[in-house]
XYZ file of C-alpha atoms in Angstrom:
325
model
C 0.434 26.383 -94.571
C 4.066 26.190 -95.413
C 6.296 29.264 -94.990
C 7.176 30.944 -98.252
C 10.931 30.803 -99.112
C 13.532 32.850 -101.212
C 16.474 31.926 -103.308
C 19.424 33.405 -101.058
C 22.242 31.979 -103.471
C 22.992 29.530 -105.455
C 26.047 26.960 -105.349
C 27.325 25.429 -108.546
C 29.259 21.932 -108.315
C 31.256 21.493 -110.952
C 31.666 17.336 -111.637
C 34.926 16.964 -113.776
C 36.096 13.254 -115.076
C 36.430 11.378 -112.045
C 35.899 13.767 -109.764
C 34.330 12.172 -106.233
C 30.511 12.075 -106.402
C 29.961 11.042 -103.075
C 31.206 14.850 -102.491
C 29.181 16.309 -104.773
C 25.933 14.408 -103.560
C 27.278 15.192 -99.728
C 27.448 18.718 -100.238
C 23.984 18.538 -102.085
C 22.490 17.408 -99.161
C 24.366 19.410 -96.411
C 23.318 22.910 -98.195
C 19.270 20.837 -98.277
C 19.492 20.268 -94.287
C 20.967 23.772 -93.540
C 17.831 24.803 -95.231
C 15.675 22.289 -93.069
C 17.280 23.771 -90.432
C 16.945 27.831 -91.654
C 12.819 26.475 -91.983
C 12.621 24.845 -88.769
C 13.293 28.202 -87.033
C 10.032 29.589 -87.746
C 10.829 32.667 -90.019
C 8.342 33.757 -91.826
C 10.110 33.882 -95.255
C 13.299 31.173 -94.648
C 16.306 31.528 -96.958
C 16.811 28.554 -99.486
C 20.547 28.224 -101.047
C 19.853 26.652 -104.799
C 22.231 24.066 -105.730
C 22.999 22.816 -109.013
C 25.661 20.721 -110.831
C 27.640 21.559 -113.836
C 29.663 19.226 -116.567
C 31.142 19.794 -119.488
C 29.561 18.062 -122.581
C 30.685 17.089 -126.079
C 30.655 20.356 -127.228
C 33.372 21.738 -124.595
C 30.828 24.195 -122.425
C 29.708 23.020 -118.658
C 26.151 22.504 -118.459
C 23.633 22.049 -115.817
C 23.018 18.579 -115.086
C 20.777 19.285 -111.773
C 19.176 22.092 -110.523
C 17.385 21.978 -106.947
C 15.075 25.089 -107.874
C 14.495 24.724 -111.839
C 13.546 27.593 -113.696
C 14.738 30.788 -113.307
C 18.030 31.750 -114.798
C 21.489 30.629 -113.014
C 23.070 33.235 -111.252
C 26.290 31.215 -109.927
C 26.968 32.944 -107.064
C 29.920 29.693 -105.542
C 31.572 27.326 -107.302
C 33.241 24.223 -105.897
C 35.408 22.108 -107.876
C 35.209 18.778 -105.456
C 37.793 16.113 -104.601
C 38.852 13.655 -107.671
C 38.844 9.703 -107.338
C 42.329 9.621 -109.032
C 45.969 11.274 -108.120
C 46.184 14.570 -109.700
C 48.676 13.712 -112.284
C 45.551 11.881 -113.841
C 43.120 14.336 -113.999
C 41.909 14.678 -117.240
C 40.167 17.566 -119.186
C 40.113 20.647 -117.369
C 41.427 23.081 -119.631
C 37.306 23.927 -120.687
C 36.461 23.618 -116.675
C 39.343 26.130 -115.690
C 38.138 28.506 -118.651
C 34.483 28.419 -117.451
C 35.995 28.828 -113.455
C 38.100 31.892 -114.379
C 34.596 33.353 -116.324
C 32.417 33.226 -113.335
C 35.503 34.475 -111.575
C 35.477 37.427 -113.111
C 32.056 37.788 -113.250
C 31.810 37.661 -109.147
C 31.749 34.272 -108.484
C 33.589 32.902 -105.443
C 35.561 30.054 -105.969
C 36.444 26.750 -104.042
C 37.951 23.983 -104.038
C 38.554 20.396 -101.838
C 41.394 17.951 -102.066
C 42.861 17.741 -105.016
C 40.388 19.679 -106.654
C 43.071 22.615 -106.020
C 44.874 20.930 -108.919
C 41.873 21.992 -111.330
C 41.834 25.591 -109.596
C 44.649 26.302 -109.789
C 44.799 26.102 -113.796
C 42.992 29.110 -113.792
C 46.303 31.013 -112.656
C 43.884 32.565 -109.425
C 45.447 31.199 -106.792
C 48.850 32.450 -107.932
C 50.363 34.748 -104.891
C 47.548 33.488 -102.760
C 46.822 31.122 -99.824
C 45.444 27.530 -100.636
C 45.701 24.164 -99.230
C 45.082 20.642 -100.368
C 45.237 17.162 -98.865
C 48.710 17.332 -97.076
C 49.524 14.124 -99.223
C 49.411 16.024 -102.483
C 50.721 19.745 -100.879
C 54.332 18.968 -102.426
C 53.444 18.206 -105.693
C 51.063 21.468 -105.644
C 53.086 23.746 -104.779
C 55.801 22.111 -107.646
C 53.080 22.480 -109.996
C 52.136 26.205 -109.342
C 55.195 27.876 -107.463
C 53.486 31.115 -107.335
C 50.972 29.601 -104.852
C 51.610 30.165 -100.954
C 50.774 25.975 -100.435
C 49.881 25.903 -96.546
C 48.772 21.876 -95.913
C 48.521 21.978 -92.311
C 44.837 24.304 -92.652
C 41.816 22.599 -93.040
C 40.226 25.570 -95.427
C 42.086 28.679 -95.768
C 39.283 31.809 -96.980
C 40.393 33.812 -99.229
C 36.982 35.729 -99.389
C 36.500 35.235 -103.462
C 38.698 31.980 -103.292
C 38.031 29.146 -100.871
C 40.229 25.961 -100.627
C 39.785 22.794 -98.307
C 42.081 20.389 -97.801
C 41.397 16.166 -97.280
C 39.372 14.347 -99.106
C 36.265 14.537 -96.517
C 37.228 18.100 -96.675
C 34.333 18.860 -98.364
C 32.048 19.176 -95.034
C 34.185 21.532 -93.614
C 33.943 23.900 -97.110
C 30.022 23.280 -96.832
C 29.752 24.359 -93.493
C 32.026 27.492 -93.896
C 29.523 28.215 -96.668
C 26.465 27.528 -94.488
C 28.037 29.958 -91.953
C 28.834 32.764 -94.761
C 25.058 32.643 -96.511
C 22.844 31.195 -93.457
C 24.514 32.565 -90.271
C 26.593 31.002 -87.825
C 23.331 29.918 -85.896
C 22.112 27.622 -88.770
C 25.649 26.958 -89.391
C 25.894 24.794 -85.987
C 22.276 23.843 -85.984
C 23.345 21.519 -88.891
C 26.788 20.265 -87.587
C 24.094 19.156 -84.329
C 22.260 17.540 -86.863
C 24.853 15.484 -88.823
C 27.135 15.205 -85.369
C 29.980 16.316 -86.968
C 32.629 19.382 -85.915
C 32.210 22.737 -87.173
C 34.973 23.774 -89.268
C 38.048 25.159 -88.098
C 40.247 21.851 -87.997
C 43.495 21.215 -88.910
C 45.095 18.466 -91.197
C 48.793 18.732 -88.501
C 47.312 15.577 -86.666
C 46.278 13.260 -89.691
C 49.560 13.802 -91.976
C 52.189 11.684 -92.187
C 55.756 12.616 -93.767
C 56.402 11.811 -97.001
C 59.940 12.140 -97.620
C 61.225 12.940 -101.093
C 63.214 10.369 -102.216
C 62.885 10.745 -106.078
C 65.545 13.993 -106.493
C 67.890 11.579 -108.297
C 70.556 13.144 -105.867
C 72.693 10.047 -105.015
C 74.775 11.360 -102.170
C 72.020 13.293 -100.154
C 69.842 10.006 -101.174
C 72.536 8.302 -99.021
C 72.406 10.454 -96.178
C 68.402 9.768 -95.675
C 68.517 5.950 -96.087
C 70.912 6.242 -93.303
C 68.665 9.001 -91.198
C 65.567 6.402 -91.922
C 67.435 3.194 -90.856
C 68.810 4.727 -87.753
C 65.351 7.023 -86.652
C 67.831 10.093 -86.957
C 69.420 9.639 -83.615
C 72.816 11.226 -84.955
C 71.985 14.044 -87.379
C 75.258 16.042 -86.654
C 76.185 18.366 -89.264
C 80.163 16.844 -90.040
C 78.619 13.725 -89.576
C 76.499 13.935 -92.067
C 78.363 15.858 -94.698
C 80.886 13.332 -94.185
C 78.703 10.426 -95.012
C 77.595 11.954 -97.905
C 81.304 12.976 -99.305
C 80.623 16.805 -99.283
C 81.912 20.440 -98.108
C 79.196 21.264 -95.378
C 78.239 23.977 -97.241
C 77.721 21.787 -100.245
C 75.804 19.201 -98.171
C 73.510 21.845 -96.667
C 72.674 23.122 -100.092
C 71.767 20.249 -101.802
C 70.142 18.399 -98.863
C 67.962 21.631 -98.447
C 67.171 21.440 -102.431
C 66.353 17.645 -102.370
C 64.435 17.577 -99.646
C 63.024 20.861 -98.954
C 64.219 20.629 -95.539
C 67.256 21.531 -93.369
C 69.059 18.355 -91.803
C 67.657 19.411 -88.743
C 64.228 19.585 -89.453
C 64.407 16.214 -91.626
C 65.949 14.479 -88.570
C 62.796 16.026 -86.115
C 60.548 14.856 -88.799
C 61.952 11.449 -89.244
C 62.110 11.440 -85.197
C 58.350 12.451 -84.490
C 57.275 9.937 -87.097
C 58.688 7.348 -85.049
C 56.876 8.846 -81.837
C 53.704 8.770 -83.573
C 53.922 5.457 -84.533
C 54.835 4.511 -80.587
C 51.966 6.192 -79.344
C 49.429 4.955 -81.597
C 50.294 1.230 -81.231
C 52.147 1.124 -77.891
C 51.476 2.318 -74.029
C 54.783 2.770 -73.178
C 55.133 6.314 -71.606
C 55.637 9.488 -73.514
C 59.036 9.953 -71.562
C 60.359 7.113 -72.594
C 58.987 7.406 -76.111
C 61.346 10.599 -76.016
C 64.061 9.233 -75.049
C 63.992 6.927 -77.349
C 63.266 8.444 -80.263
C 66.675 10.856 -79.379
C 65.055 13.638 -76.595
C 66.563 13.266 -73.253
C 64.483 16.598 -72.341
C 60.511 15.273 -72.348
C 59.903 18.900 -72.208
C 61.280 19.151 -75.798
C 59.781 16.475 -76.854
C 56.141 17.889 -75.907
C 56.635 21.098 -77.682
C 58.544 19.425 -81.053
C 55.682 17.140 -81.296
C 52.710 19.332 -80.998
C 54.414 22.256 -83.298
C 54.552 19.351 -85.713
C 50.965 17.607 -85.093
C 49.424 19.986 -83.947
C 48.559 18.143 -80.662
C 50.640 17.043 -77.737
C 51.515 13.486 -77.313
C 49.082 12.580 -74.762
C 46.074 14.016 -76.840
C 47.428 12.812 -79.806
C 47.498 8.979 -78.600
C 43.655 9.704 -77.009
C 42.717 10.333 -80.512
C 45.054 7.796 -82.811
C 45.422 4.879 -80.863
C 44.661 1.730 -81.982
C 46.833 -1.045 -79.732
């Protein structure tokens, strides 16, 4: 005779125009197999989380669309707004969605997020003065769009205790787990990463980003300067040099090159420098010394520490895991 269950929870996933199904359907199933998992263990009355999915109709109000345990009335106790197909500038019609979010908000509702589905979150105004991440390609153009939140793209998920965010696009196992672990335990938490062979959260985007440099500022001279820092991998970033090259006072330069970029010279030049490295050791077995030195490090010893506070690994793990030569 099958073990009786109860309702621990339940999980709403909100699905917004062209928001990533394959998310919503993932996370579906991961919070079903933590479950499997809970029941496997032999308690006599095994939690269940209840999952359902929520979209706004024709008349403006999110209804539910799914419901794993039909009947009794919803009592939404996590919401996740999921990744979207398209770039967040074209995410459409989210002014209802925020409404409802900020409602079940207030009403004791955890909130999360994955990927760009920050973008929707964070037209609720919650996550002003907090912690959130997103996919480290879109981090920039969050934290232009909401100033007031602390944008922090090298976290995987940052908990916030009522407001969860996770960042890539495949994010969304991570958020599901840290869920599992919150409602289920830790024990069923890594009983289903065993399962689905996959890493228990607590990764970090560092390794997978890539920089993006800002070249749309409309900032001619300091435009100058970083075609020149690009073309050359950055081997001479010396202030004068610089300032010179771009026909400013130093002070000037550093100003504007600061507000353009949202870097210092110096940090734009280690950035422009370690992109090069990362490119050597994912294509190349030359050795990381003289990958340093010629990317501009005549200390390897530098090198090491610039490129793991910047990846998050150190060269030789990083080319273990990204190389493709």
């Amino acid at each position: 005779m099958a073990a009786a269950t109860r309702v621990l929870s339940e999980i709403g996933l909100l699905i917004y125009p062209d928001a990533q199904l394959a998310a919503v359907h993932g996370l579906t199933d991961l919070f079903r197999i933590a479950g499997m998992m809970v029941a496997g263990g032999g308690a006599p009355e095994p939690p269940e989380v209840r999952v359902s999915h929520w979209q706004v109709g024709e008349d403006g109000e999110p209804a539910c669309v799914y419901d794993s345990h039909p009947g009794p009335e919803h009592r939404l106790s996590h919401v996740i707004v999921p990744p979207s197909l398209v770039v967040p500038g074209e995410i459409r019609a989210v002014d209802a969605s925020a409404r409802w979010l900020a409602g079940l908000h207030a009403g004791g509702a955890t909130l999360c997020s994955v990927c760009a589905g920050a973008f929707v979150l964070g037209r609720t105004g919650l996550l002003e003065g907090r912690r959130a991440t997103t996919h480290w390609y879109f981090a920039a153009e969050l934290a232009a769009r909401f100033p007031d939140v602390r944008v922090d793209a090298d976290r995987m998920v940052i908990d916030e205790g009522d407001i969860i965010t996770a960042g890539g696009i495949l994010a969304w196992t991570d958020l599901g787990l840290t869920l599992v672990e919150r409602l289920l335990g830790p024990s069923a938490m890594l009983e289903t990463t065993r399962f689905l062979l996959i890493d228990p959260p607590g990764r970090e985007q560092k390794p997978f980003g890539r920089f993006v440099p800002r070249l749309d500022h409309g900032d001619g001279a300091i435009l100058k300067v970083q075609h020149w820092l690009h073309g050359t991998h950055a081997r001479d970033h010396a202030l004068a040099g610089l300032a010179e090259r771009a026909g400013l006072e130093e002070r000037t330069f550093l100003r504007r090159f600061k507000k353009a970029t949202g870097l210092r010279p110096t940090e734009y030049a280690q950035a422009v420098r370690v992109a090069k490295a990362r490119e050597e050791l994912e294509l190349t077995r030359r050795p990381i010394d003289q990958i340093a030195w010629d990317v501009g490090y005549g200390d390897p010893s530098a090198f090491r520490k610039l490129f793991a506070r910047l990846t998050g690994l150190g060269p030789a793990e990083y080319r273990r895991r990204f190389f493709v030569g």
